[in-house]
Amino acid sequence: MDLGLKGRRALVCGASKGLGRACALALAEAGVELTIVARGEAALVKTAEEISAHAGVKVHVVACDIATAVGRERALQALPAPDILITNAGGPPPGDFREWSREHWIAAIDANMLAPIELMRMTVDGMMQRKFGRIVNITSAAVKAPIDALGLSNGARSGLTGFVAGLARKTVRHNVTINNLLPGYFETDRFATFIEARATASHASSEQLRQAEMDTVPAGRFGDPSEFGAACAFLASAQAGYITGQNLLLDGGAYPGTF
Ligand code: NAP
C-alpha cells in the first residue's frame, strides 16, 4: 500500500532503539525523510546509517534530551516544519508510590506528558497552515489498564491522553490528526529492563517472569517492534486523515474489555 508520504518530513523522538526506531524505519520505508532524536549519539548515528542504507532516504540526527526545553529547541531547529511528529521518550522507572518524591513525579511528567505537549505546541499551528500534519504519541497500555508497578507512567501518560483528546478535535478540520499508540508488551531494551526489575522484586528468574507475562497475552507472544512501526506509519499516512483523537492498543489481545 502506498501511504502517500513520499517526500514528507518527520521528526521521530526516542528513535535510536525500540519502538521509536521501528516507527522511524517504517516511515523511511514509505519514503519519508527523517530527523531522529535520542540522547546517546553513538547509537543514534548507527541507527540513522542503518535506516538510510535500508530505505534510501535522508536521515538526520539530533542527539539531545527531548524532555528538556533546550533539547526540543535543538530538535526543531534541525527540522522547523515537520509534516509528521512522533513523540516518545523513555518510560519512568517502576516502584512503589510511597517512595516517590515530587522530583520523581516532575521527571515523569516532564518526559511523558509535557514534552509531547510542548512539541505539539511548537509544531501544530504550522501543520494546520500547511494543511497536513500527522502526530502520533507513543504512550502505553497502562493508560487503558494501569500497571501496578508503573504508577508514574499510569499517571503522567493519562494526563497526556486527556489533553490530546481535546486538541485532536481542534486540528482535524485542517487535516492535522493526533493519535496515541498504546504498546502492550514489545521486545525492546526497555521491556527487558522491566522484566529484570520484576524478576528481582518477586525473587523469580527472568525466564520465569517472561513466561508468566507471555501467558497473560492471548497472542501467546510478545509484540515485534516492526508491527508497532507499521501501525505508526499507517496513522501517519495520507489515508488516515479521518482518524483522530484515538488510542490504539497494540497488545496481542491482553486488555480483556469488550471495547
Ligand atoms: P527503549 O527500547 O528503551 O528505547 C527508548 C528510546 O528512546 C531510545 O532510543 C532512547 O535513547 C530514547 N530516549 C529515552 N529517553 C529519551 C529522552 N529523554 N530524550 C530523547 N530520547 C530518549 O524503549 P521502548 O521499549 O522502545 O519504549 C518506548 C516507550 O514506550 C517508552 O516510553 C516505554 O515506557 C513505552 N512502552 C514500552 C513498552 C514495551 O513493551 N516496550 C510497553 C509499554 C510502554 P537514549 O537512551 O540514548 O536517549
Coordinates of C-alpha atoms and ligand atoms in Angstrom, one line a residue:
M1 CA 0.0 0.0 0.0
D2 CA 1.4 3.4 -1.0
L3 CA 0.9 5.6 2.2
G4 CA 1.2 8.8 0.2
L5 CA 4.1 10.0 2.3
K6 CA 6.9 10.3 -0.3
G7 CA 8.9 13.4 0.3
R8 CA 7.3 14.2 3.6
R9 CA 9.5 15.0 6.6
A10 CA 9.2 13.5 10.1
L11 CA 10.6 14.3 13.5
V12 CA 10.8 11.0 15.4
C13 CA 11.7 11.2 19.1
G14 CA 13.3 8.4 21.1
A15 CA 14.3 6.8 17.9
S16 CA 17.7 5.1 18.3
K17 CA 16.1 2.0 19.7
G18 CA 12.9 0.1 20.3
L19 CA 9.5 1.4 19.3
G20 CA 10.7 4.8 18.2
R21 CA 13.3 3.2 15.9
A22 CA 10.6 0.9 14.5
C23 CA 8.4 3.9 13.7
A24 CA 11.3 5.7 12.0
L25 CA 12.1 2.7 9.9
A26 CA 8.5 2.2 8.8
L27 CA 8.2 5.9 7.8
A28 CA 11.5 5.7 5.9
E29 CA 10.2 2.7 4.0
A30 CA 7.3 4.9 3.0
G31 CA 9.7 7.4 1.6
V32 CA 9.8 9.9 4.5
E33 CA 12.9 12.0 5.2
L34 CA 13.7 11.6 8.9
T35 CA 15.2 13.7 11.7
I36 CA 15.7 11.3 14.6
V37 CA 16.4 12.1 18.2
A38 CA 17.8 10.3 21.2
R39 CA 20.3 11.3 23.9
G40 CA 23.1 8.8 23.2
E41 CA 24.8 9.9 20.0
A42 CA 26.6 6.7 19.0
A43 CA 23.5 4.5 18.9
L44 CA 21.6 7.3 17.2
V45 CA 24.2 7.7 14.4
K46 CA 24.3 3.9 13.9
T47 CA 20.5 3.7 13.6
A48 CA 20.5 6.6 11.1
E49 CA 23.1 4.9 9.0
E50 CA 21.2 1.6 9.1
I51 CA 17.8 3.2 8.2
S52 CA 19.3 5.3 5.4
A53 CA 21.1 2.3 3.9
H54 CA 17.9 0.2 4.2
A55 CA 15.4 2.6 2.8
G56 CA 17.4 5.0 0.8
V57 CA 16.1 8.2 2.4
K58 CA 18.0 11.0 4.2
V59 CA 18.2 10.6 8.0
H60 CA 19.4 13.5 10.1
V61 CA 20.3 13.1 13.8
V62 CA 19.9 15.4 16.8
A63 CA 21.5 14.0 20.0
C64 CA 19.5 15.7 22.8
D65 CA 17.2 15.1 25.7
I66 CA 13.7 15.7 24.4
A67 CA 12.4 16.1 28.0
T68 CA 14.2 19.4 28.2
A69 CA 13.3 22.8 26.6
V70 CA 16.8 23.1 25.1
G71 CA 16.6 19.6 23.6
R72 CA 13.2 20.4 22.0
E73 CA 14.6 23.6 20.5
R74 CA 17.6 21.8 19.1
A75 CA 15.3 19.2 17.5
L76 CA 13.1 21.8 15.9
Q77 CA 16.0 23.9 14.7
A78 CA 17.1 20.8 12.7
L79 CA 13.6 20.4 11.3
P80 CA 11.5 23.5 11.9
A81 CA 8.4 22.4 10.0
P82 CA 7.8 18.7 10.3
D83 CA 4.9 17.1 8.4
I84 CA 4.9 14.2 10.9
L85 CA 5.7 14.2 14.6
I86 CA 6.3 11.1 16.6
T87 CA 6.7 11.8 20.3
N88 CA 8.5 9.3 22.5
A89 CA 10.9 9.2 25.4
G90 CA 11.9 6.6 27.9
G91 CA 9.3 5.5 30.4
P92 CA 9.6 6.2 34.1
P93 CA 11.1 3.6 36.5
P94 CA 8.9 1.1 38.3
G95 CA 8.4 1.3 42.0
D96 CA 6.1 1.9 45.0
F97 CA 4.4 5.3 45.1
R98 CA 5.4 5.7 48.8
E99 CA 9.0 6.0 47.7
W100 CA 8.4 8.7 45.1
S101 CA 9.1 12.3 45.9
R102 CA 7.8 15.4 44.0
E103 CA 11.0 15.2 41.9
H104 CA 10.2 11.7 40.7
W105 CA 6.7 12.9 39.6
I106 CA 8.1 16.0 37.9
A107 CA 10.6 13.9 35.9
A108 CA 7.8 11.5 34.7
I109 CA 5.5 14.4 33.8
D110 CA 8.3 16.2 32.0
A111 CA 9.2 13.2 29.9
N112 CA 5.9 11.6 29.3
M113 CA 3.4 14.4 29.4
L114 CA 4.9 17.9 29.0
A115 CA 7.5 17.0 26.3
P116 CA 4.8 15.7 23.9
I117 CA 2.5 18.7 24.7
E118 CA 5.4 21.2 24.1
L119 CA 6.4 19.5 20.8
M120 CA 2.7 19.7 19.7
R121 CA 2.6 23.4 20.7
M122 CA 5.7 24.1 18.7
T123 CA 4.5 22.3 15.5
V124 CA 0.7 22.1 15.3
D125 CA 0.0 25.6 14.0
G126 CA 2.4 25.3 11.1
M127 CA 0.9 21.9 10.2
M128 CA -2.6 23.5 10.2
Q129 CA -1.4 26.3 8.0
R130 CA 0.2 23.8 5.6
K131 CA -3.0 21.7 5.7
F132 CA -1.2 18.5 6.5
G133 CA 0.0 17.1 9.8
R134 CA 0.2 13.7 11.5
I135 CA 1.1 13.5 15.2
V136 CA 1.5 10.1 16.9
N137 CA 2.3 9.9 20.6
I138 CA 3.8 6.7 21.9
T139 CA 2.1 6.1 25.3
S140 CA 1.4 2.8 26.9
A141 CA -1.3 0.2 27.6
A142 CA -1.0 1.5 31.1
V143 CA -3.3 4.3 30.0
K144 CA -6.1 1.8 29.4
A145 CA -5.4 -0.5 32.3
P146 CA -3.0 0.6 35.0
I147 CA 0.2 -1.5 35.6
D148 CA 0.7 -1.8 39.3
A149 CA 4.4 -1.1 39.4
L150 CA 4.3 1.7 36.9
G151 CA 2.3 4.3 38.8
L152 CA 4.5 7.2 37.4
S153 CA 3.7 6.0 33.9
N154 CA 0.0 5.4 34.7
G155 CA -0.4 8.9 36.0
A156 CA 1.8 11.0 33.6
R157 CA 0.6 9.4 30.4
S158 CA -3.1 9.7 31.4
G159 CA -2.6 13.4 31.7
L160 CA -1.2 13.5 28.1
T161 CA -4.1 11.3 26.9
G162 CA -6.7 13.7 28.4
F163 CA -5.0 16.7 26.8
V164 CA -4.8 15.0 23.3
A165 CA -8.5 14.1 23.4
G166 CA -9.3 17.8 23.4
L167 CA -6.7 19.1 21.0
A168 CA -7.2 16.4 18.4
R169 CA -10.7 17.7 17.7
K170 CA -9.4 21.2 17.1
T171 CA -6.9 20.3 14.4
V172 CA -8.5 17.7 12.3
R173 CA -10.5 20.2 10.2
H174 CA -7.1 21.3 8.9
N175 CA -6.0 17.8 8.0
V176 CA -3.9 17.5 11.2
T177 CA -4.6 14.4 13.1
I178 CA -3.3 13.5 16.6
N179 CA -3.5 9.9 17.9
N180 CA -1.9 7.8 20.6
L181 CA -0.4 4.3 20.1
L182 CA -0.5 2.2 23.3
P183 CA 2.0 -0.6 23.4
G184 CA 1.5 -3.7 25.4
Y185 CA 4.5 -5.9 25.6
F186 CA 7.1 -5.4 22.9
E187 CA 10.5 -7.0 22.7
T188 CA 12.8 -3.9 23.3
D189 CA 15.6 -2.9 25.7
R190 CA 13.0 -1.2 27.9
F191 CA 11.0 -4.3 28.2
A192 CA 14.0 -6.5 29.1
T193 CA 14.8 -4.0 31.9
F194 CA 11.2 -4.1 33.1
I195 CA 11.2 -7.9 33.2
E196 CA 14.6 -7.9 35.1
A197 CA 13.2 -5.5 37.7
R198 CA 10.0 -7.5 38.2
A199 CA 12.0 -10.7 38.5
T200 CA 14.3 -9.2 41.1
A201 CA 11.3 -7.9 43.1
S202 CA 9.5 -11.3 43.0
H203 CA 12.6 -13.4 43.6
A204 CA 12.0 -15.3 40.3
S205 CA 14.2 -15.8 37.3
S206 CA 13.9 -13.5 34.2
E207 CA 12.9 -16.6 32.2
Q208 CA 10.1 -17.5 34.7
L209 CA 8.9 -13.9 34.6
R210 CA 8.9 -13.7 30.8
Q211 CA 6.9 -16.9 30.6
A212 CA 4.4 -15.7 33.2
E213 CA 3.9 -12.4 31.3
M214 CA 3.6 -14.2 28.0
D215 CA 0.9 -16.4 29.4
T216 CA -1.2 -13.3 30.0
V217 CA -1.1 -12.4 26.3
P218 CA -3.8 -14.1 24.2
A219 CA -1.5 -13.9 21.1
G220 CA 0.9 -16.2 23.1
R221 CA 3.9 -14.0 22.3
F222 CA 5.3 -10.5 22.8
G223 CA 5.0 -7.9 20.0
D224 CA 7.6 -7.3 17.4
P225 CA 8.6 -3.6 17.1
S226 CA 8.1 -3.8 13.3
E227 CA 4.4 -4.4 14.0
F228 CA 4.3 -1.3 16.0
G229 CA 6.1 0.7 13.4
A230 CA 3.6 -0.4 10.7
A231 CA 0.7 0.9 12.8
C232 CA 2.5 4.2 13.3
A233 CA 3.2 4.6 9.6
F234 CA -0.5 4.0 8.8
L235 CA -1.6 6.6 11.3
A236 CA 0.8 9.0 9.6
S237 CA -0.4 8.1 6.1
A238 CA -2.4 10.3 3.7
Q239 CA -5.2 7.8 4.0
A240 CA -5.6 8.3 7.8
G241 CA -6.9 11.8 7.7
Y242 CA -10.3 10.8 9.2
I243 CA -8.7 9.1 12.3
T244 CA -8.1 11.5 15.2
G245 CA -8.1 11.5 19.0
Q246 CA -7.9 7.7 19.1
N247 CA -6.0 5.5 21.5
L248 CA -4.9 2.4 19.6
L249 CA -3.9 -0.5 21.8
L250 CA -1.3 -2.9 20.3
D251 CA -1.2 -5.7 23.0
G252 CA -1.9 -9.0 21.4
G253 CA -5.4 -9.1 23.0
A254 CA -4.2 -8.6 26.5
Y255 CA -6.7 -6.0 27.5
P256 CA -9.8 -8.0 28.4
G257 CA -12.6 -5.4 27.8
T258 CA -15.2 -5.6 25.0
F259 CA -14.3 -2.1 23.9
Ligands
NAP1 P1 13.7 1.6 24.6 O1 14.0 0.4 23.9 O2 14.4 1.8 25.9 O3 14.0 2.8 23.6 C1 13.9 4.1 24.1 C2 14.4 5.1 23.0 O4 14.1 6.5 23.5 C3 15.9 5.0 22.9 O5 16.3 5.4 21.6 C4 16.4 6.1 23.9 O6 17.7 6.5 23.6 C5 15.4 7.2 23.6 N1 15.1 8.1 24.7 C6 14.8 7.8 26.0 N2 14.7 8.9 26.8 C7 14.9 10.0 25.9 C8 14.9 11.4 26.1 N3 14.6 11.9 27.3 N4 15.1 12.2 25.0 C9 15.4 11.6 23.8 N5 15.4 10.3 23.6 C10 15.2 9.5 24.6 O7 12.2 1.8 24.9 P2 10.9 1.2 24.2 O8 10.5 -0.1 24.7 O9 11.0 1.4 22.7 O10 9.7 2.2 24.8 C11 9.4 3.4 24.2 C12 8.3 4.0 25.0 O11 7.1 3.1 25.1 C13 8.7 4.2 26.5 O12 8.1 5.4 27.0 C14 8.1 3.0 27.2 O13 7.9 3.2 28.5 C15 6.8 2.8 26.4 N6 6.3 1.4 26.5 C16 7.1 0.4 26.0 C17 6.5 -0.9 26.1 C18 7.3 -2.1 25.6 O14 6.8 -3.2 25.8 N7 8.4 -2.0 25.0 C19 5.3 -1.1 26.8 C20 4.6 0.0 27.2 C21 5.1 1.2 27.1 P3 18.6 7.3 24.7 O15 18.5 6.5 25.9 O16 20.0 7.2 24.1 O17 18.1 8.6 24.8

